[in-house]
Coordinates of C-alpha atoms and ligand atoms in Angstrom, one line a residue:
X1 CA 20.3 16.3 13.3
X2 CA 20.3 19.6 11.5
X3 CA 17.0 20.7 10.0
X4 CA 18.3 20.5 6.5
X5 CA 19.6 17.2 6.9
X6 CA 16.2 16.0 8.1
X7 CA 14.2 17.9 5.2
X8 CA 17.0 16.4 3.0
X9 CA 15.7 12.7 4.9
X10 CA 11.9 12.9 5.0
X11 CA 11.6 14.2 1.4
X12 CA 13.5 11.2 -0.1
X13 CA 11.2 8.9 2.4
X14 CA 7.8 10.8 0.4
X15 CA 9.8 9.8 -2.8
X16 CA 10.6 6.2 -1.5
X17 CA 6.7 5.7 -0.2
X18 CA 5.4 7.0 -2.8
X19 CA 7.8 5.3 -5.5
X20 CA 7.2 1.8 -3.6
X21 CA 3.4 1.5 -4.5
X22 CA 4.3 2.8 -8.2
X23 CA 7.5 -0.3 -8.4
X24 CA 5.1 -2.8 -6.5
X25 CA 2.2 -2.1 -8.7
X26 CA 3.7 -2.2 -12.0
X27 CA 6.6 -4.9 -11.5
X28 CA 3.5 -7.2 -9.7
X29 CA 1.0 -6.2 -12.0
X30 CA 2.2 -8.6 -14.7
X31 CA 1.4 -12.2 -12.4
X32 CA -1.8 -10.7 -10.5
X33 CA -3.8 -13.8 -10.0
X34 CA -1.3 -16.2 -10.2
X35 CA 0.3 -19.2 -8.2
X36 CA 3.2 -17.5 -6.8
X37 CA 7.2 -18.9 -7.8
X38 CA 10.2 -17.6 -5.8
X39 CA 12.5 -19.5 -9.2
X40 CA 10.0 -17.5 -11.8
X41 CA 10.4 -14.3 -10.1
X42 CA 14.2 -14.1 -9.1
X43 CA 14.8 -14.8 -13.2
X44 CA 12.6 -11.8 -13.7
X45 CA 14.1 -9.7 -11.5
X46 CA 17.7 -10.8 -12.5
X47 CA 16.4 -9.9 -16.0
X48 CA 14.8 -6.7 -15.2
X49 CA 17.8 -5.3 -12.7
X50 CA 20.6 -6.6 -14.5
X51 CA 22.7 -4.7 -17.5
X52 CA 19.7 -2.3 -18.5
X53 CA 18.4 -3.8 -22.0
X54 CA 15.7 -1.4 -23.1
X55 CA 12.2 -3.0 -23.4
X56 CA 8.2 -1.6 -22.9
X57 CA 7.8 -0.4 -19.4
X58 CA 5.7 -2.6 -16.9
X59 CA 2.1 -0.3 -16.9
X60 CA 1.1 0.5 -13.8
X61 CA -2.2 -0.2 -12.5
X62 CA -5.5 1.4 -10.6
X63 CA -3.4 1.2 -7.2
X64 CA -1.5 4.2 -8.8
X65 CA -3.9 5.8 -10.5
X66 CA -6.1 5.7 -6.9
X67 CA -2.7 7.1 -5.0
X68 CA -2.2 10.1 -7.8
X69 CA -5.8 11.1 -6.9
X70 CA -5.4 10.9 -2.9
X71 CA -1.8 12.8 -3.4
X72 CA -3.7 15.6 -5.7
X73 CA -6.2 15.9 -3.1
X74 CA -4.0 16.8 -0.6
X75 CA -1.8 19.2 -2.8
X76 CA -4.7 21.0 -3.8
X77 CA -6.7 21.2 -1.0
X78 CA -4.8 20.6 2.1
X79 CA -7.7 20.6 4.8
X80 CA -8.8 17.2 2.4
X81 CA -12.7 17.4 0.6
X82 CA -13.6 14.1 0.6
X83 CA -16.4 15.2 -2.4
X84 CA -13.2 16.5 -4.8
X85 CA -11.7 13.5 -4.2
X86 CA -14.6 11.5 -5.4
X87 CA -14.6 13.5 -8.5
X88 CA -10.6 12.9 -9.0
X89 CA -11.3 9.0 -8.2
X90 CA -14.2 9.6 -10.9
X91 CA -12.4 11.8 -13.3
X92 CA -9.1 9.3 -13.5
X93 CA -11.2 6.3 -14.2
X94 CA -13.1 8.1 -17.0
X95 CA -9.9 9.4 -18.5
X96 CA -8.1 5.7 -18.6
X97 CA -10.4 3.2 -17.7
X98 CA -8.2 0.4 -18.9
X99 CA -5.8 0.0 -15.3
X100 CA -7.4 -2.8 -14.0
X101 CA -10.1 -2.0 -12.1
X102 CA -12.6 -4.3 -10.3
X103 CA -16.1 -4.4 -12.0
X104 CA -17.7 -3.2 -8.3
X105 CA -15.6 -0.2 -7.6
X106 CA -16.3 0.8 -11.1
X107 CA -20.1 0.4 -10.2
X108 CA -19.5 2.6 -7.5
X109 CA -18.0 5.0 -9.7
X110 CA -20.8 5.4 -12.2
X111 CA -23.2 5.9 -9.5
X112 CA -21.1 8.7 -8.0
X113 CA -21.3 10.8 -11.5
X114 CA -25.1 9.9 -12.1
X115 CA -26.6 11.2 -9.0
X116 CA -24.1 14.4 -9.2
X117 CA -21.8 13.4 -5.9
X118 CA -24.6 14.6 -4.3
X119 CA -23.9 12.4 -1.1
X120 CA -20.3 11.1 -1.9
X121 CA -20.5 7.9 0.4
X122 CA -24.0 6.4 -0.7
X123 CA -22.8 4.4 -3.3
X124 CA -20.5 2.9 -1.2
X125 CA -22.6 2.0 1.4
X126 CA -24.9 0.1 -0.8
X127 CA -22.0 -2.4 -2.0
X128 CA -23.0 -5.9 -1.6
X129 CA -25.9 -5.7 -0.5
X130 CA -25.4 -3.1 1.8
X131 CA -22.5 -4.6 3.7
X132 CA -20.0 -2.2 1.8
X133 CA -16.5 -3.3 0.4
X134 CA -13.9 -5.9 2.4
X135 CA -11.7 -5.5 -0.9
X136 CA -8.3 -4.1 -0.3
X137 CA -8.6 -0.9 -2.7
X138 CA -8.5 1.4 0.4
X139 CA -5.8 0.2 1.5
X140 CA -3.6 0.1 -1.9
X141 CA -3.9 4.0 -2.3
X142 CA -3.1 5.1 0.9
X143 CA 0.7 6.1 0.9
X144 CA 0.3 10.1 0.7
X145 CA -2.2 10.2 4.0
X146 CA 0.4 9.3 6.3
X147 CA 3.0 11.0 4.6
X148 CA 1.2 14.4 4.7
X149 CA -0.7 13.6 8.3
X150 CA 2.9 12.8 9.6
X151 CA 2.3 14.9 12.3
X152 CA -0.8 14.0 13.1
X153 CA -1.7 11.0 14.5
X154 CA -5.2 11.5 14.8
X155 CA -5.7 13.3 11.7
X156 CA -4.2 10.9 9.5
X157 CA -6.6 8.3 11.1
X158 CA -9.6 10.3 10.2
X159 CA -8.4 11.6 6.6
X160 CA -7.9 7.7 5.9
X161 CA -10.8 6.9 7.1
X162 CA -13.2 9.3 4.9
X163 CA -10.5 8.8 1.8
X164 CA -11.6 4.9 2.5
X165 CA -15.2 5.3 2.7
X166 CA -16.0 6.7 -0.5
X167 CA -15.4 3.2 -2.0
X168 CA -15.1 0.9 0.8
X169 CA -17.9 1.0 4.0
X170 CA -17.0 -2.8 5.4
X171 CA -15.2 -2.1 8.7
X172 CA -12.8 -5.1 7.3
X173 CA -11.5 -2.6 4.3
X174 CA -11.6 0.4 6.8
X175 CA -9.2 -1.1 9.2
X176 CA -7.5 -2.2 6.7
X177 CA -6.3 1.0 5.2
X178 CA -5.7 2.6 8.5
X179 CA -3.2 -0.7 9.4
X180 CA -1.7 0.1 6.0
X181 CA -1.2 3.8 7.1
X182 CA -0.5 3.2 10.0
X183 CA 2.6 0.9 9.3
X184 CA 3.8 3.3 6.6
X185 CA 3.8 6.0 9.4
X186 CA 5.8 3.9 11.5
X187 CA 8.3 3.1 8.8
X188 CA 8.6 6.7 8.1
X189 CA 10.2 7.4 11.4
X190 CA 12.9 4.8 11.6
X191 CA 16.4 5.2 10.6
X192 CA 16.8 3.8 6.8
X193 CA 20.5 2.6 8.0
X194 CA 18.9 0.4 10.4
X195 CA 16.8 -2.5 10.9
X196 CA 13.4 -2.3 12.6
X197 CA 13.2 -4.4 15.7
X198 CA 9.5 -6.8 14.3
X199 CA 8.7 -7.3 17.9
X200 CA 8.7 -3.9 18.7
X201 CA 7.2 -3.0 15.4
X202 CA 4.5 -5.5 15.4
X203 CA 3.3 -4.5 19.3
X204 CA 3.0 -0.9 18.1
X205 CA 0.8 -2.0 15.4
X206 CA -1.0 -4.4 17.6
X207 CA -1.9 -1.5 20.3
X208 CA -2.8 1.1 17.6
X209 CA -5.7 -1.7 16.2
X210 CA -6.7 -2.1 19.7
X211 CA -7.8 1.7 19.9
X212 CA -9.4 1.1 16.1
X213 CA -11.2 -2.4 16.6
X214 CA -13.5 -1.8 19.2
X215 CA -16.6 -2.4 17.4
X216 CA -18.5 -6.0 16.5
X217 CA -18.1 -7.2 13.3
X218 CA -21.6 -8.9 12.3
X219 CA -20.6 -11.1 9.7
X220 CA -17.2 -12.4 11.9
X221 CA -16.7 -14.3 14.8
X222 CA -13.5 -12.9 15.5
X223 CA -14.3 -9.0 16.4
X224 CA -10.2 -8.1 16.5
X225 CA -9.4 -9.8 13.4
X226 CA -6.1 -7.3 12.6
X227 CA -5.2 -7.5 15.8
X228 CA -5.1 -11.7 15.1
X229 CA -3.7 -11.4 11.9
X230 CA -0.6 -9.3 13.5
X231 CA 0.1 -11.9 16.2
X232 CA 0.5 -14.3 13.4
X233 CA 3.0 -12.6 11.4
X234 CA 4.6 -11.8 15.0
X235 CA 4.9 -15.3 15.9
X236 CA 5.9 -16.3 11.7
X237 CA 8.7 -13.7 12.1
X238 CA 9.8 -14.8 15.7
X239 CA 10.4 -18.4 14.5
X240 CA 12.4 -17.8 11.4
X241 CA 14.6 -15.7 14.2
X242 CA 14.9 -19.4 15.4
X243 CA 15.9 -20.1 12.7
X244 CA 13.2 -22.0 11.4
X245 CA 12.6 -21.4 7.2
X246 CA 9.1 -20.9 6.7
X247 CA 7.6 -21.6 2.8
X248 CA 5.8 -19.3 1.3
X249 CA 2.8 -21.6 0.8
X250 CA 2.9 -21.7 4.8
X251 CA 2.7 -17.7 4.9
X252 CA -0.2 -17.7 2.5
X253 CA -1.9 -20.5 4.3
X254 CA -1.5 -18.4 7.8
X255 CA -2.2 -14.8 6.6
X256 CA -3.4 -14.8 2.9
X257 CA -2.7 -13.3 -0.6
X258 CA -6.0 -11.9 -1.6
X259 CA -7.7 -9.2 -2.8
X260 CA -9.4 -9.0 0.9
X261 CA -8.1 -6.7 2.7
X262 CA -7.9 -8.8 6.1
X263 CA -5.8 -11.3 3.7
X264 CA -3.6 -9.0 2.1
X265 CA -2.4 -6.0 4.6
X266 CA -0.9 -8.2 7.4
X267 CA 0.7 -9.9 4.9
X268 CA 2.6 -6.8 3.3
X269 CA 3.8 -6.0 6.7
X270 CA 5.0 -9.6 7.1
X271 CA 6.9 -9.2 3.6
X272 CA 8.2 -5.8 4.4
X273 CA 9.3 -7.0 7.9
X274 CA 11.0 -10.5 6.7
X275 CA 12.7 -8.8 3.8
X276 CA 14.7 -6.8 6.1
X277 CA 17.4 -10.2 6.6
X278 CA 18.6 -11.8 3.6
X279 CA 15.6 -14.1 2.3
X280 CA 17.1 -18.0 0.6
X281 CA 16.0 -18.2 -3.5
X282 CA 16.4 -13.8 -3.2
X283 CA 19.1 -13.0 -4.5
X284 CA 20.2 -9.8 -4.0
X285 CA 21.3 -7.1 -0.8
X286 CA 18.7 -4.4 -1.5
X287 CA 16.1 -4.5 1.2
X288 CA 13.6 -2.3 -0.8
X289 CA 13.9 -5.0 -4.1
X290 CA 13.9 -7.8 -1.7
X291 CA 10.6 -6.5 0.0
X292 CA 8.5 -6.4 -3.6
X293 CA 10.3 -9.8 -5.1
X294 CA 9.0 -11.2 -2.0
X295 CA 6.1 -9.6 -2.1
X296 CA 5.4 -11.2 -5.7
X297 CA 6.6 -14.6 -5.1
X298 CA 3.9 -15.3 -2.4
X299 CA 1.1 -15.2 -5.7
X300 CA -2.3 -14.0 -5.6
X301 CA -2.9 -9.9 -5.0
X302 CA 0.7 -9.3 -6.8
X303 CA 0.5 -5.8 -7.7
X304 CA -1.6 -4.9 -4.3
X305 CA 0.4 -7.1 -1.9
X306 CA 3.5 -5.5 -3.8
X307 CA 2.6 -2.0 -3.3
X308 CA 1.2 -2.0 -0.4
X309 CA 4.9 -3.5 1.5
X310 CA 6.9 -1.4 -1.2
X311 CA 5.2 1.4 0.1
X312 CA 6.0 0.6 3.7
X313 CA 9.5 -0.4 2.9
X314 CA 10.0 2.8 0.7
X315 CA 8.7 5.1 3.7
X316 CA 11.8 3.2 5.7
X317 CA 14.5 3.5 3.3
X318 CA 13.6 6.2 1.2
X319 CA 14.6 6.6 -2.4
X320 CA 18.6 6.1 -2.2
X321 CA 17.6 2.7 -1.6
X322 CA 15.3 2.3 -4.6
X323 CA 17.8 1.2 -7.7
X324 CA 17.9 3.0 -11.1
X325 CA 17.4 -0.4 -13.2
X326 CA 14.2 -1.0 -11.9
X327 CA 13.1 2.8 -12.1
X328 CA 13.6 2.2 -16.0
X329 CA 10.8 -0.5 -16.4
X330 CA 8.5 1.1 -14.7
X331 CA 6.0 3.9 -16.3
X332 CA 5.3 7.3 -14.8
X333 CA 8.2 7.5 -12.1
X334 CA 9.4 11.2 -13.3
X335 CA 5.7 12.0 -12.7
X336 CA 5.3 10.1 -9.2
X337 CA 8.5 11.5 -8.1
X338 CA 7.2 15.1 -9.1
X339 CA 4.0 14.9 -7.6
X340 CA 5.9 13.5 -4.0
X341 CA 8.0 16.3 -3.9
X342 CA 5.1 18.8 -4.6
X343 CA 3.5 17.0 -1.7
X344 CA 6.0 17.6 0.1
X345 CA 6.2 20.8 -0.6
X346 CA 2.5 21.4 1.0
X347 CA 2.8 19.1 4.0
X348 CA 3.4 21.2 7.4
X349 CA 6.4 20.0 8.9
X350 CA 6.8 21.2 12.6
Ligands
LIG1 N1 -9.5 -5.8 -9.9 C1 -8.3 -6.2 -9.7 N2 -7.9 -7.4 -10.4 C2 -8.8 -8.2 -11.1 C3 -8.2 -8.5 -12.5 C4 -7.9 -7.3 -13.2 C5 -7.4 -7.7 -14.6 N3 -6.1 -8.2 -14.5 C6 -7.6 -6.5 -15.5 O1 -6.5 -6.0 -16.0 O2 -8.7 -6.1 -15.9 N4 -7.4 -5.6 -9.0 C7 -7.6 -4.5 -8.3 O3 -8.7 -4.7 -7.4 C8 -8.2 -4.9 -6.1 C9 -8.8 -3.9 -5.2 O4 -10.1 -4.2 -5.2 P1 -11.2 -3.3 -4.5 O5 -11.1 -1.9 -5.1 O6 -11.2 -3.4 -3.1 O7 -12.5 -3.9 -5.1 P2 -13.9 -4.5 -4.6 O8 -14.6 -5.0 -5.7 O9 -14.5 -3.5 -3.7 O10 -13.5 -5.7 -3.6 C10 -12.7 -6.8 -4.2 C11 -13.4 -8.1 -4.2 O11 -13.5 -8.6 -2.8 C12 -14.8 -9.3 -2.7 N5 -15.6 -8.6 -1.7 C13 -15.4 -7.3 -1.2 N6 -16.3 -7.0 -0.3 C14 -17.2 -8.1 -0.2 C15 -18.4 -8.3 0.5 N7 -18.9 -7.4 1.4 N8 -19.0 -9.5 0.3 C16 -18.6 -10.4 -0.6 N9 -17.4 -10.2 -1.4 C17 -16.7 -9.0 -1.2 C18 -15.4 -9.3 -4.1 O12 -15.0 -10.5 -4.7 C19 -14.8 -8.1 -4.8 O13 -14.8 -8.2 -6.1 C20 -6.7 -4.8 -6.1 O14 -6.1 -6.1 -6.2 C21 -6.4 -4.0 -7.4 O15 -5.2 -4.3 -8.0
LIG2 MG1 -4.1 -3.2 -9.5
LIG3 MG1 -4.3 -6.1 -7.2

């Protein structure tokens, strides 16, 4: 393909990652912690991507705010300082505290500006009771780390990991974020006119965790837990192939819908990966919309779950697949879309 062409290609992928978390978050943010309805949320979708009927625009949540600060990171300091990204992390929540932020990443927060980010990863570290973070707010900002690293394996890994360690130390919301980048790297080099193949999709995914989960987990009896979670949504996906339908109370009772990392990043692959073939109660033939009103129908981590696979679906398709009605009823997407393109604009393409 001519370079232009593929310029053309990966900056509308940045623009469709990027835009994914921001639709997820704010068009998930609204039933966060509720019983998930497929009926409840094709009405709102019909509502909210039919004939445009202007009304407030769904706010968008501290998964964006946390992605903002990991993209501005990058763009202004391309070889990544972890300690200015504390400040950003610290500096955003100061500025609007009111976007839904747990009450133990915020303590984390006020200890980072009381002892001066003087060592950026302490406050972490002492997170229940010194166990660190499980939760899955590494994993929910993660989006501009693969996009920028895409050239970098390795890289990426380690960015993700420090970028993940200033709030979260728990090797469960570690791995977490680095599945979550990984997957959006893989989606980012597939063909957005074609399907990925889940088999061979999930077995990359299962290989890369087998390089990351090496170490015991004291507080699990299972020591490969991603690696466990994958082969389920391999084996949920294999048997809808045979054409078996699977409920979405089944998929939340095999891989979860929490705010737990372990229980919410398999599971925005598995909605991400489903959502490519038409889904029954989903009306509609847009993969990327079919991927979040999924992602919201399962209940529980809405806006998470919902950016985390719009994210991953968005790196796939890119933007031409992400529609202009739901653009509208979402805050900030002028801004998200300038802020991808400037990242783009600093990432080193080869
Ligand atoms: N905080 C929320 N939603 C709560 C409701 C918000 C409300 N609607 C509002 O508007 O105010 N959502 C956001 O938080 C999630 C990301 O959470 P994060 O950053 O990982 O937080 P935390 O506190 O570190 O972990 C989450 C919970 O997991 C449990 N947990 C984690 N590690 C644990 C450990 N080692 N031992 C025991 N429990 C652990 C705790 O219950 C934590 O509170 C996203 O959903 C985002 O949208
Ligand atoms: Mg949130
Ligand atoms: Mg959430």
């Amino acid at each position: 393909m001519a370079a232009a062409k593929l310029d053309g290609l990966l900056k509308g992928k940045f623009r469709g990652c990027m835009l994914g978390t921001l639709l997820g978050d704010c068009l998930g943010a609204p039933f966060e912690g509720e019983a998930g309805s497929k009926v409840v949320v094709q009405k709102y979708f019909e509502k909210i991507d039919g004939p445009y009927k202007k009304s407030p625009q769904k706010r968008y949540t501290d998964d964006t705010a946390m992605m903002k600060s990991v993209a501005k990171c990058l763009i202004d300091k391309p070889s990544m300082d972890f300690k200015y990204l504390a400040n950003l992390f610290v500096k955003e929540y100061y500025n609007e505290p009111r976007r839904g932020y747990g009450a133990n990443v915020v303590e984390v927060f006020h200890k980072l500006r009381s002892s001066k980010f003087e060592d950026v990863y302490k406050p972490a570290r002492e997170q229940f009771n010194g166990t660190g973070s499980y939760g899955n707010g590494g994993a929910m900002r993660m989006a501009p780390i693969p996009l920028f690293f895409n050239n970098n394996y390795e890289a990426m890994i380690e960015a993700a990991t420090n970028a993940t360690r200033l709030t979260h130390t728990h090797s469960i919301g570690i791995n977490g974020a680095l599945l979550q980048a990984i997957a959006i790297h893989q989606s980012l080099m597939l063909d957005p006119h074609e399907k990925a193949d889940h088999q061979i999709y999930t077995k990359k995914l299962i290989e890369k965790m087998k390089a990351i989960e090496t170490e015991d987990i004291h507080d699990l009896l299972d020591h490969t837990p991603y690696q466990t979670q994958l082969k389920k949504v391999a084996e949920l996906l294999n048997l809808e192939t045979s054409k078996k339908e699977i409920s979405e109370d089944e998929v939340v009772a095999a891989l979860g819908n929490s705010i737990a990392a372990l229980h919410s990043v398999p599971t925005s692959i598995y909605c991400y990966l489903k959502a490519q073939n038409e889904i029954a109660g989903i009306e509609t033939d847009n993969p990327f919309r079919r991927t979040i009103q999924y992602a919201i129908s399962l209940g529980g981590d809405t806006d998470t779950i919902a950016a985390m696979a719009g994210s991953i679906a968005g790196a796939h398709y890119g933007e031409e697949f992400i529609g202009e009605n739901l653009r509208k009823h979402c805050e900030f997407v002028d801004e998200i879309i300038e802020i991808s393109d400037e990242l783009f604009k600093v990432t080193p393409i080869s």
